[in-house]
Amino acid sequence: MNFEQFRAPWWQPGGHVQTIWAALCARQGQTPAWRRERWETPDGDFIDVDFSIHPADTGAPTLVLFHGLEGSSSSHYAKALYQVCAQRGWHLAVPHFRGCSGEPNRLLRAYHSGDSDEVDWILRRLQQGVGGELVAVGVSLGGNALARWAGVQRQAALELVKGAAAVCAPLDLVAGGVHLGRGLNRWLYTPMFMRTLVPKALAKWQQSPGLFDRLRLQRARTLHEFDDVYTGPVHGFRDADDYWSRASAKPLLKQVAVPLLLLNARNDPFVPACSLPTPDEVSAAVQLWQPPHGGHVGFASGAWPAHVHAMPLAVTEWLEQWL
């Protein structure tokens, strides 16, 4: 399949349907079984990493999946990647960003879209523990963090991974954040994220009363308002605008040296098409796939009720050429 021409089934009109159908209705295959490891971080916190347990040779490649906002190894795209990695005989590792594995992390900080230092530490730790080569995939928030890491590391990224892919990443966080706060997006998707983000942040306030303006957080109805109160200041940014500007991967894409695939559907409700990078905004190491359909991490295809394996198959096939 030429994935740049990907088209959803005729009965999935528009980016909203393609996004929601893939997450809630499409076939995902057998439920994966994981082996979990808890890693202590250098700053006294922890993350949980889930490893696939399907048969694979010791020296087979390991695909590292960086999940999206409030995602986990239970996300539909993680389950689909599990099936595809099993078919290819690859190992799969899903490191959970802090607080996303089902247990609150210890520190007041959580995770954010530009956390390239955390990505670097995770990849270096994995490189020491696996027998084969590493490739990496980041989805949505995890995709921006991975792409930003590639831009920050430049040539040094080649020492850790053979190739990387960012799927449906909001590479321009300002454009994506503003888009999510408007119109139907504000009512469809923002409440879904806020249902878990706000209680987690309030738990941090209980750890450290006065950490932020609690009443402002409770009144927050958009991701900009949430990031302005909590994510930005707690993670070293002035406010939401400073966070979104400095954490975006797009300004660093000309510095990328490792083979990097950027896959973005042009009808993604989270990421306006006008914000997507153009060929003159990226380095020669970056390949752009911008199909007309797919929604946000959708890409469901096949007979009713469709499946979500097309994207993982295409992305892993692209990564395989670098191994």
mmCIF file of C-alpha atoms in Angstrom:
data_model
loop_
_atom_site.group_PDB
_atom_site.id
_atom_site.type_symbol
_atom_site.label_atom_id
_atom_site.label_comp_id
_atom_site.label_asym_id
_atom_site.label_seq_id
_atom_site.Cartn_x
_atom_site.Cartn_y
_atom_site.Cartn_z
ATOM 1 C CA MET A 1 0.000 0.000 0.000
ATOM 2 C CA ASN A 2 1.121 3.521 -0.807
ATOM 3 C CA PHE A 3 0.135 4.883 2.590
ATOM 4 C CA GLU A 4 0.339 8.474 1.398
ATOM 5 C CA GLN A 5 -2.873 7.718 -0.511
ATOM 6 C CA PHE A 6 -4.621 5.954 2.393
ATOM 7 C CA ARG A 7 -8.402 6.235 2.263
ATOM 8 C CA ALA A 8 -10.854 5.178 4.952
ATOM 9 C CA PRO A 9 -13.865 2.958 4.157
ATOM 10 C CA TRP A 10 -16.717 4.846 2.488
ATOM 11 C CA TRP A 11 -18.872 4.427 5.583
ATOM 12 C CA GLN A 12 -16.374 6.397 7.716
ATOM 13 C CA PRO A 13 -16.902 9.963 6.482
ATOM 14 C CA GLY A 14 -14.640 12.616 7.925
ATOM 15 C CA GLY A 15 -11.880 12.836 10.477
ATOM 16 C CA HIS A 16 -14.098 12.694 13.555
ATOM 17 C CA VAL A 17 -15.698 9.374 12.581
ATOM 18 C CA GLN A 18 -12.334 7.930 11.540
ATOM 19 C CA THR A 19 -10.813 8.943 14.884
ATOM 20 C CA ILE A 20 -13.597 7.674 17.127
ATOM 21 C CA TRP A 21 -14.344 4.489 15.170
ATOM 22 C CA ALA A 22 -10.743 3.279 15.326
ATOM 23 C CA ALA A 23 -10.535 3.824 19.076
ATOM 24 C CA LEU A 24 -13.906 2.347 20.027
ATOM 25 C CA CYS A 25 -15.279 0.080 17.301
ATOM 26 C CA ALA A 26 -12.601 -1.373 15.021
ATOM 27 C CA ARG A 27 -11.203 -4.872 15.428
ATOM 28 C CA GLN A 28 -7.990 -4.864 17.468
ATOM 29 C CA GLY A 29 -7.149 -8.548 17.557
ATOM 30 C CA GLN A 30 -6.216 -10.662 20.539
ATOM 31 C CA THR A 31 -5.657 -8.805 23.822
ATOM 32 C CA PRO A 32 -1.887 -8.553 24.382
ATOM 33 C CA ALA A 33 -0.124 -10.022 27.388
ATOM 34 C CA TRP A 34 2.679 -7.945 28.876
ATOM 35 C CA ARG A 35 5.612 -8.320 31.230
ATOM 36 C CA ARG A 36 6.001 -5.171 33.320
ATOM 37 C CA GLU A 37 9.208 -3.721 34.714
ATOM 38 C CA ARG A 38 9.423 -0.786 37.093
ATOM 39 C CA TRP A 39 12.379 1.487 36.494
ATOM 40 C CA GLU A 40 13.673 3.957 39.070
ATOM 41 C CA THR A 41 14.441 7.300 37.453
ATOM 42 C CA PRO A 42 17.577 9.351 38.202
ATOM 43 C CA ASP A 43 15.479 11.985 40.020
ATOM 44 C CA GLY A 44 13.893 9.535 42.488
ATOM 45 C CA ASP A 45 10.690 8.782 40.599
ATOM 46 C CA PHE A 46 9.680 5.715 38.590
ATOM 47 C CA ILE A 47 8.181 4.667 35.290
ATOM 48 C CA ASP A 48 6.604 1.354 34.305
ATOM 49 C CA VAL A 49 7.642 -0.313 31.062
ATOM 50 C CA ASP A 50 5.542 -3.060 29.455
ATOM 51 C CA PHE A 51 7.337 -5.631 27.303
ATOM 52 C CA SER A 52 5.682 -7.975 24.826
ATOM 53 C CA ILE A 53 5.896 -11.669 25.660
ATOM 54 C CA HIS A 54 5.203 -13.127 22.214
ATOM 55 C CA PRO A 55 7.939 -15.367 20.758
ATOM 56 C CA ALA A 56 10.867 -13.445 19.256
ATOM 57 C CA ASP A 57 14.571 -14.145 18.901
ATOM 58 C CA THR A 58 16.875 -12.616 21.500
ATOM 59 C CA GLY A 59 18.635 -10.551 18.841
ATOM 60 C CA ALA A 60 15.465 -9.414 17.092
ATOM 61 C CA PRO A 61 14.770 -5.671 16.860
ATOM 62 C CA THR A 62 12.854 -3.935 19.630
ATOM 63 C CA LEU A 63 10.241 -1.342 18.736
ATOM 64 C CA VAL A 64 9.794 1.296 21.448
ATOM 65 C CA LEU A 65 6.355 2.921 21.544
ATOM 66 C CA PHE A 66 5.914 6.335 23.158
ATOM 67 C CA HIS A 67 2.186 6.706 23.746
ATOM 68 C CA GLY A 68 -0.050 9.767 23.452
ATOM 69 C CA LEU A 69 -1.689 12.049 26.012
ATOM 70 C CA GLU A 70 -3.128 9.869 28.787
ATOM 71 C CA GLY A 71 -2.375 6.777 26.685
ATOM 72 C CA SER A 72 -0.858 3.464 27.771
ATOM 73 C CA SER A 73 -0.152 -0.071 26.602
ATOM 74 C CA SER A 74 -3.940 -0.506 26.570
ATOM 75 C CA SER A 75 -4.440 2.119 23.848
ATOM 76 C CA HIS A 76 -5.835 0.763 20.587
ATOM 77 C CA TYR A 77 -2.695 1.619 18.628
ATOM 78 C CA ALA A 78 -0.510 -0.185 21.198
ATOM 79 C CA LYS A 79 -2.622 -3.328 20.841
ATOM 80 C CA ALA A 80 -2.386 -3.123 17.055
ATOM 81 C CA LEU A 81 1.384 -2.636 17.168
ATOM 82 C CA TYR A 82 1.628 -5.657 19.454
ATOM 83 C CA GLN A 83 -0.047 -7.835 16.810
ATOM 84 C CA VAL A 84 2.141 -6.495 14.017
ATOM 85 C CA CYS A 85 5.359 -6.865 16.020
ATOM 86 C CA ALA A 86 4.386 -10.452 16.803
ATOM 87 C CA GLN A 87 3.952 -11.106 13.070
ATOM 88 C CA ARG A 88 7.338 -9.568 12.276
ATOM 89 C CA GLY A 89 9.106 -11.341 15.138
ATOM 90 C CA TRP A 90 10.037 -8.046 16.795
ATOM 91 C CA HIS A 91 10.016 -7.255 20.490
ATOM 92 C CA LEU A 92 7.816 -4.372 21.643
ATOM 93 C CA ALA A 93 8.427 -2.110 24.639
ATOM 94 C CA VAL A 94 5.908 0.471 25.862
ATOM 95 C CA PRO A 95 7.396 2.859 28.442
ATOM 96 C CA HIS A 96 4.630 4.710 30.257
ATOM 97 C CA PHE A 97 5.053 8.393 30.830
ATOM 98 C CA ARG A 98 4.934 9.270 34.522
ATOM 99 C CA GLY A 99 1.513 8.660 36.034
ATOM 100 C CA CYS A 100 0.117 6.806 32.999
ATOM 101 C CA SER A 101 0.637 3.187 34.065
ATOM 102 C CA GLY A 102 -2.241 3.059 36.537
ATOM 103 C CA GLU A 103 -0.319 4.256 39.591
ATOM 104 C CA PRO A 104 0.528 7.872 40.489
ATOM 105 C CA ASN A 105 4.195 8.756 40.191
ATOM 106 C CA ARG A 106 6.011 10.046 43.250
ATOM 107 C CA LEU A 107 7.147 13.507 42.227
ATOM 108 C CA LEU A 108 5.111 16.661 41.655
ATOM 109 C CA ARG A 109 6.042 16.653 37.968
ATOM 110 C CA ALA A 110 4.226 14.442 35.469
ATOM 111 C CA TYR A 111 4.996 14.430 31.721
ATOM 112 C CA HIS A 112 4.697 16.807 28.804
ATOM 113 C CA SER A 113 4.885 17.024 25.013
ATOM 114 C CA GLY A 114 8.468 18.241 24.838
ATOM 115 C CA ASP A 115 10.073 15.860 27.327
ATOM 116 C CA SER A 116 13.003 14.885 25.102
ATOM 117 C CA ASP A 117 15.265 14.304 28.114
ATOM 118 C CA GLU A 118 12.942 11.574 29.362
ATOM 119 C CA VAL A 119 12.828 10.010 25.887
ATOM 120 C CA ASP A 120 16.632 10.016 25.769
ATOM 121 C CA TRP A 121 16.978 8.385 29.186
ATOM 122 C CA ILE A 122 14.436 5.689 28.289
ATOM 123 C CA LEU A 123 16.116 4.853 24.984
ATOM 124 C CA ARG A 124 19.578 4.685 26.572
ATOM 125 C CA ARG A 125 18.294 2.390 29.321
ATOM 126 C CA LEU A 126 16.611 0.142 26.751
ATOM 127 C CA GLN A 127 19.699 0.006 24.565
ATOM 128 C CA GLN A 128 21.633 -1.438 27.495
ATOM 129 C CA GLY A 129 19.054 -4.163 28.101
ATOM 130 C CA VAL A 130 18.048 -5.463 24.665
ATOM 131 C CA GLY A 131 19.914 -7.797 22.369
ATOM 132 C CA GLY A 132 18.954 -6.286 19.022
ATOM 133 C CA GLU A 133 18.611 -2.910 17.352
ATOM 134 C CA LEU A 134 16.116 -0.271 18.467
ATOM 135 C CA VAL A 135 13.496 1.527 16.405
ATOM 136 C CA ALA A 136 10.981 3.928 17.897
ATOM 137 C CA VAL A 137 7.425 5.071 17.242
ATOM 138 C CA GLY A 138 5.748 7.990 18.976
ATOM 139 C CA VAL A 139 2.013 8.585 18.767
ATOM 140 C CA SER A 140 0.421 12.021 19.168
ATOM 141 C CA LEU A 141 2.058 13.649 22.243
ATOM 142 C CA GLY A 142 4.651 10.867 22.265
ATOM 143 C CA GLY A 143 5.311 11.553 18.588
ATOM 144 C CA ASN A 144 6.094 15.208 19.213
ATOM 145 C CA ALA A 145 8.377 14.263 22.120
ATOM 146 C CA LEU A 146 10.185 11.690 19.948
ATOM 147 C CA ALA A 147 10.550 14.043 16.974
ATOM 148 C CA ARG A 148 11.800 16.801 19.258
ATOM 149 C CA TRP A 149 14.330 14.354 20.745
ATOM 150 C CA ALA A 150 15.567 13.544 17.238
ATOM 151 C CA GLY A 151 16.001 17.257 16.519
ATOM 152 C CA VAL A 152 17.776 17.956 19.795
ATOM 153 C CA GLN A 153 20.120 14.964 19.523
ATOM 154 C CA ARG A 154 20.999 15.437 15.842
ATOM 155 C CA GLN A 155 23.730 12.911 14.910
ATOM 156 C CA ALA A 156 23.757 11.415 18.420
ATOM 157 C CA ALA A 157 20.302 9.927 17.803
ATOM 158 C CA LEU A 158 21.871 7.500 15.318
ATOM 159 C CA GLU A 159 23.769 5.885 18.201
ATOM 160 C CA LEU A 160 20.492 4.825 19.828
ATOM 161 C CA VAL A 161 17.906 4.064 17.155
ATOM 162 C CA LYS A 162 18.080 2.968 13.539
ATOM 163 C CA GLY A 163 14.889 4.780 12.620
ATOM 164 C CA ALA A 164 11.903 6.507 14.168
ATOM 165 C CA ALA A 165 8.342 7.443 13.271
ATOM 166 C CA ALA A 166 5.971 10.043 14.690
ATOM 167 C CA VAL A 167 2.298 9.259 14.043
ATOM 168 C CA CYS A 168 -0.341 11.995 14.220
ATOM 169 C CA ALA A 169 2.001 14.194 16.240
ATOM 170 C CA PRO A 170 0.992 17.825 16.911
ATOM 171 C CA LEU A 171 4.398 19.085 15.804
ATOM 172 C CA ASP A 172 3.186 22.668 16.145
ATOM 173 C CA LEU A 173 1.685 22.575 19.637
ATOM 174 C CA VAL A 174 0.332 26.103 19.405
ATOM 175 C CA ALA A 175 -1.708 25.312 16.298
ATOM 176 C CA GLY A 176 -2.849 21.952 17.675
ATOM 177 C CA GLY A 177 -3.754 23.299 21.090
ATOM 178 C CA VAL A 178 -5.775 26.184 19.696
ATOM 179 C CA HIS A 179 -7.540 23.800 17.291
ATOM 180 C CA LEU A 180 -8.506 21.404 20.104
ATOM 181 C CA GLY A 181 -10.001 24.270 22.095
ATOM 182 C CA ARG A 182 -12.447 25.302 19.380
ATOM 183 C CA GLY A 183 -15.776 24.155 18.003
ATOM 184 C CA LEU A 184 -16.720 20.486 18.035
ATOM 185 C CA ASN A 185 -13.222 19.477 19.187
ATOM 186 C CA ARG A 186 -13.748 21.323 22.462
ATOM 187 C CA TRP A 187 -16.851 19.265 23.217
ATOM 188 C CA LEU A 188 -15.786 15.888 21.789
ATOM 189 C CA TYR A 189 -12.169 15.445 22.882
ATOM 190 C CA THR A 190 -11.143 17.991 25.486
ATOM 191 C CA PRO A 191 -13.523 16.636 28.193
ATOM 192 C CA MET A 192 -12.120 13.143 27.623
ATOM 193 C CA PHE A 193 -8.610 14.330 28.460
ATOM 194 C CA MET A 194 -9.717 16.581 31.315
ATOM 195 C CA ARG A 195 -11.522 13.728 33.070
ATOM 196 C CA THR A 196 -8.165 12.182 33.971
ATOM 197 C CA LEU A 197 -5.765 15.134 33.802
ATOM 198 C CA VAL A 198 -7.565 17.283 36.364
ATOM 199 C CA PRO A 199 -7.841 14.624 39.124
ATOM 200 C CA LYS A 200 -4.172 13.744 38.643
ATOM 201 C CA ALA A 201 -3.170 17.389 38.988
ATOM 202 C CA LEU A 202 -5.372 17.831 42.063
ATOM 203 C CA ALA A 203 -3.616 14.838 43.626
ATOM 204 C CA LYS A 204 -0.320 16.672 43.080
ATOM 205 C CA TRP A 205 -1.783 19.703 44.833
ATOM 206 C CA GLN A 206 -2.622 17.476 47.811
ATOM 207 C CA GLN A 207 1.052 16.438 47.892
ATOM 208 C CA SER A 208 2.102 20.076 47.844
ATOM 209 C CA PRO A 209 -0.677 22.563 48.729
ATOM 210 C CA GLY A 210 -0.049 25.831 46.942
ATOM 211 C CA LEU A 211 1.768 24.184 44.027
ATOM 212 C CA PHE A 212 -0.639 25.995 41.710
ATOM 213 C CA ASP A 213 -3.943 27.863 41.850
ATOM 214 C CA ARG A 214 -6.340 25.058 42.737
ATOM 215 C CA LEU A 215 -9.500 27.021 41.957
ATOM 216 C CA ARG A 216 -8.192 28.026 38.531
ATOM 217 C CA LEU A 217 -7.472 24.391 37.760
ATOM 218 C CA GLN A 218 -10.945 23.305 38.821
ATOM 219 C CA ARG A 219 -12.418 25.939 36.507
ATOM 220 C CA ALA A 220 -10.249 24.862 33.551
ATOM 221 C CA ARG A 221 -12.284 23.705 30.552
ATOM 222 C CA THR A 222 -9.621 23.633 27.827
ATOM 223 C CA LEU A 223 -6.144 22.181 27.519
ATOM 224 C CA HIS A 224 -4.748 25.713 27.274
ATOM 225 C CA GLU A 225 -6.290 26.602 30.625
ATOM 226 C CA PHE A 226 -5.010 23.342 32.154
ATOM 227 C CA ASP A 227 -1.490 23.760 30.751
ATOM 228 C CA ASP A 228 -1.469 27.412 31.861
ATOM 229 C CA VAL A 229 -2.147 26.440 35.481
ATOM 230 C CA TYR A 230 -0.347 23.115 35.798
ATOM 231 C CA THR A 231 1.658 21.565 32.955
ATOM 232 C CA GLY A 232 3.606 24.667 31.970
ATOM 233 C CA PRO A 233 4.667 26.073 35.370
ATOM 234 C CA VAL A 234 5.256 22.695 37.045
ATOM 235 C CA HIS A 235 7.568 21.594 34.230
ATOM 236 C CA GLY A 236 9.662 24.739 34.027
ATOM 237 C CA PHE A 237 7.733 26.842 31.517
ATOM 238 C CA ARG A 238 6.325 30.304 32.148
ATOM 239 C CA ASP A 239 2.781 29.442 31.061
ATOM 240 C CA ALA A 240 0.868 27.470 28.419
ATOM 241 C CA ASP A 241 2.019 29.696 25.542
ATOM 242 C CA ASP A 242 5.662 29.371 26.553
ATOM 243 C CA TYR A 243 5.244 25.591 26.954
ATOM 244 C CA TRP A 244 3.536 25.083 23.609
ATOM 245 C CA SER A 245 6.092 27.250 21.814
ATOM 246 C CA ARG A 246 9.258 25.773 23.334
ATOM 247 C CA ALA A 247 8.096 22.147 23.397
ATOM 248 C CA SER A 248 7.064 21.958 19.723
ATOM 249 C CA ALA A 249 9.178 19.702 17.524
ATOM 250 C CA LYS A 250 8.516 21.539 14.251
ATOM 251 C CA PRO A 251 11.267 24.199 14.611
ATOM 252 C CA LEU A 252 13.865 21.435 15.120
ATOM 253 C CA LEU A 253 12.974 19.199 12.169
ATOM 254 C CA LYS A 254 15.750 20.633 9.968
ATOM 255 C CA GLN A 255 18.284 19.329 12.505
ATOM 256 C CA VAL A 256 17.145 15.675 12.391
ATOM 257 C CA ALA A 257 19.823 13.195 11.276
ATOM 258 C CA VAL A 258 18.206 9.853 12.112
ATOM 259 C CA PRO A 259 15.708 8.469 9.549
ATOM 260 C CA LEU A 260 12.376 9.888 10.732
ATOM 261 C CA LEU A 261 8.914 9.297 9.288
ATOM 262 C CA LEU A 262 6.245 11.903 10.031
ATOM 263 C CA LEU A 263 2.769 10.477 9.380
ATOM 264 C CA ASN A 264 -0.138 12.911 9.655
ATOM 265 C CA ALA A 265 -3.605 12.544 8.173
ATOM 266 C CA ARG A 266 -4.738 15.793 6.605
ATOM 267 C CA ASN A 267 -8.194 15.408 8.180
ATOM 268 C CA ASP A 268 -6.889 14.909 11.726
ATOM 269 C CA PRO A 269 -9.279 16.770 14.076
ATOM 270 C CA PHE A 270 -6.423 17.398 16.518
ATOM 271 C CA VAL A 271 -3.853 18.731 14.041
ATOM 272 C CA PRO A 272 -4.848 21.354 11.440
ATOM 273 C CA ALA A 273 -3.466 20.529 7.988
ATOM 274 C CA CYS A 274 -2.134 24.064 7.610
ATOM 275 C CA SER A 275 0.278 23.415 10.510
ATOM 276 C CA LEU A 276 1.894 20.299 8.999
ATOM 277 C CA PRO A 277 5.551 20.552 7.975
ATOM 278 C CA THR A 278 6.432 21.017 4.335
ATOM 279 C CA PRO A 279 9.479 19.475 2.610
ATOM 280 C CA ASP A 280 11.465 22.707 2.937
ATOM 281 C CA GLU A 281 10.904 22.708 6.729
ATOM 282 C CA VAL A 282 12.563 19.328 7.377
ATOM 283 C CA SER A 283 15.976 17.777 6.848
ATOM 284 C CA ALA A 284 16.825 15.199 4.180
ATOM 285 C CA ALA A 285 16.509 12.469 6.853
ATOM 286 C CA VAL A 286 12.786 13.167 7.315
ATOM 287 C CA GLN A 287 10.062 11.597 5.187
ATOM 288 C CA LEU A 288 6.564 13.100 5.151
ATOM 289 C CA TRP A 289 3.430 10.991 4.737
ATOM 290 C CA GLN A 290 0.302 13.140 4.730
ATOM 291 C CA PRO A 291 -2.606 11.015 3.467
ATOM 292 C CA PRO A 292 -6.010 12.652 2.983
ATOM 293 C CA HIS A 293 -7.787 10.309 5.416
ATOM 294 C CA GLY A 294 -7.128 8.664 8.773
ATOM 295 C CA GLY A 295 -8.289 11.073 11.451
ATOM 296 C CA HIS A 296 -6.292 11.150 14.676
ATOM 297 C CA VAL A 297 -4.559 7.785 15.058
ATOM 298 C CA GLY A 298 -7.449 6.227 13.151
ATOM 299 C CA PHE A 299 -6.506 4.650 9.830
ATOM 300 C CA ALA A 300 -9.143 1.919 10.147
ATOM 301 C CA SER A 301 -9.527 -0.170 6.987
ATOM 302 C CA GLY A 302 -10.931 -3.425 5.681
ATOM 303 C CA ALA A 303 -14.374 -5.001 5.827
ATOM 304 C CA TRP A 304 -16.910 -4.094 8.516
ATOM 305 C CA PRO A 305 -16.204 -3.341 11.305
ATOM 306 C CA ALA A 306 -12.689 -2.628 9.966
ATOM 307 C CA HIS A 307 -9.341 -3.127 11.675
ATOM 308 C CA VAL A 308 -6.499 -0.832 12.769
ATOM 309 C CA HIS A 309 -3.491 -2.796 11.500
ATOM 310 C CA ALA A 310 -2.878 -0.846 8.280
ATOM 311 C CA MET A 311 -0.925 1.954 9.958
ATOM 312 C CA PRO A 312 1.290 -0.284 12.122
ATOM 313 C CA LEU A 313 2.018 -2.509 9.113
ATOM 314 C CA ALA A 314 3.011 0.462 6.954
ATOM 315 C CA VAL A 315 5.091 2.156 9.657
ATOM 316 C CA THR A 316 6.982 -1.004 10.650
ATOM 317 C CA GLU A 317 7.628 -1.775 6.970
ATOM 318 C CA TRP A 318 9.162 1.693 6.608
ATOM 319 C CA LEU A 319 11.276 1.194 9.724
ATOM 320 C CA GLU A 320 12.457 -2.237 8.596
ATOM 321 C CA GLN A 321 14.471 -0.743 5.729
ATOM 322 C CA TRP A 322 16.828 0.873 8.251
ATOM 323 C CA LEU A 323 17.599 -2.322 10.182
#
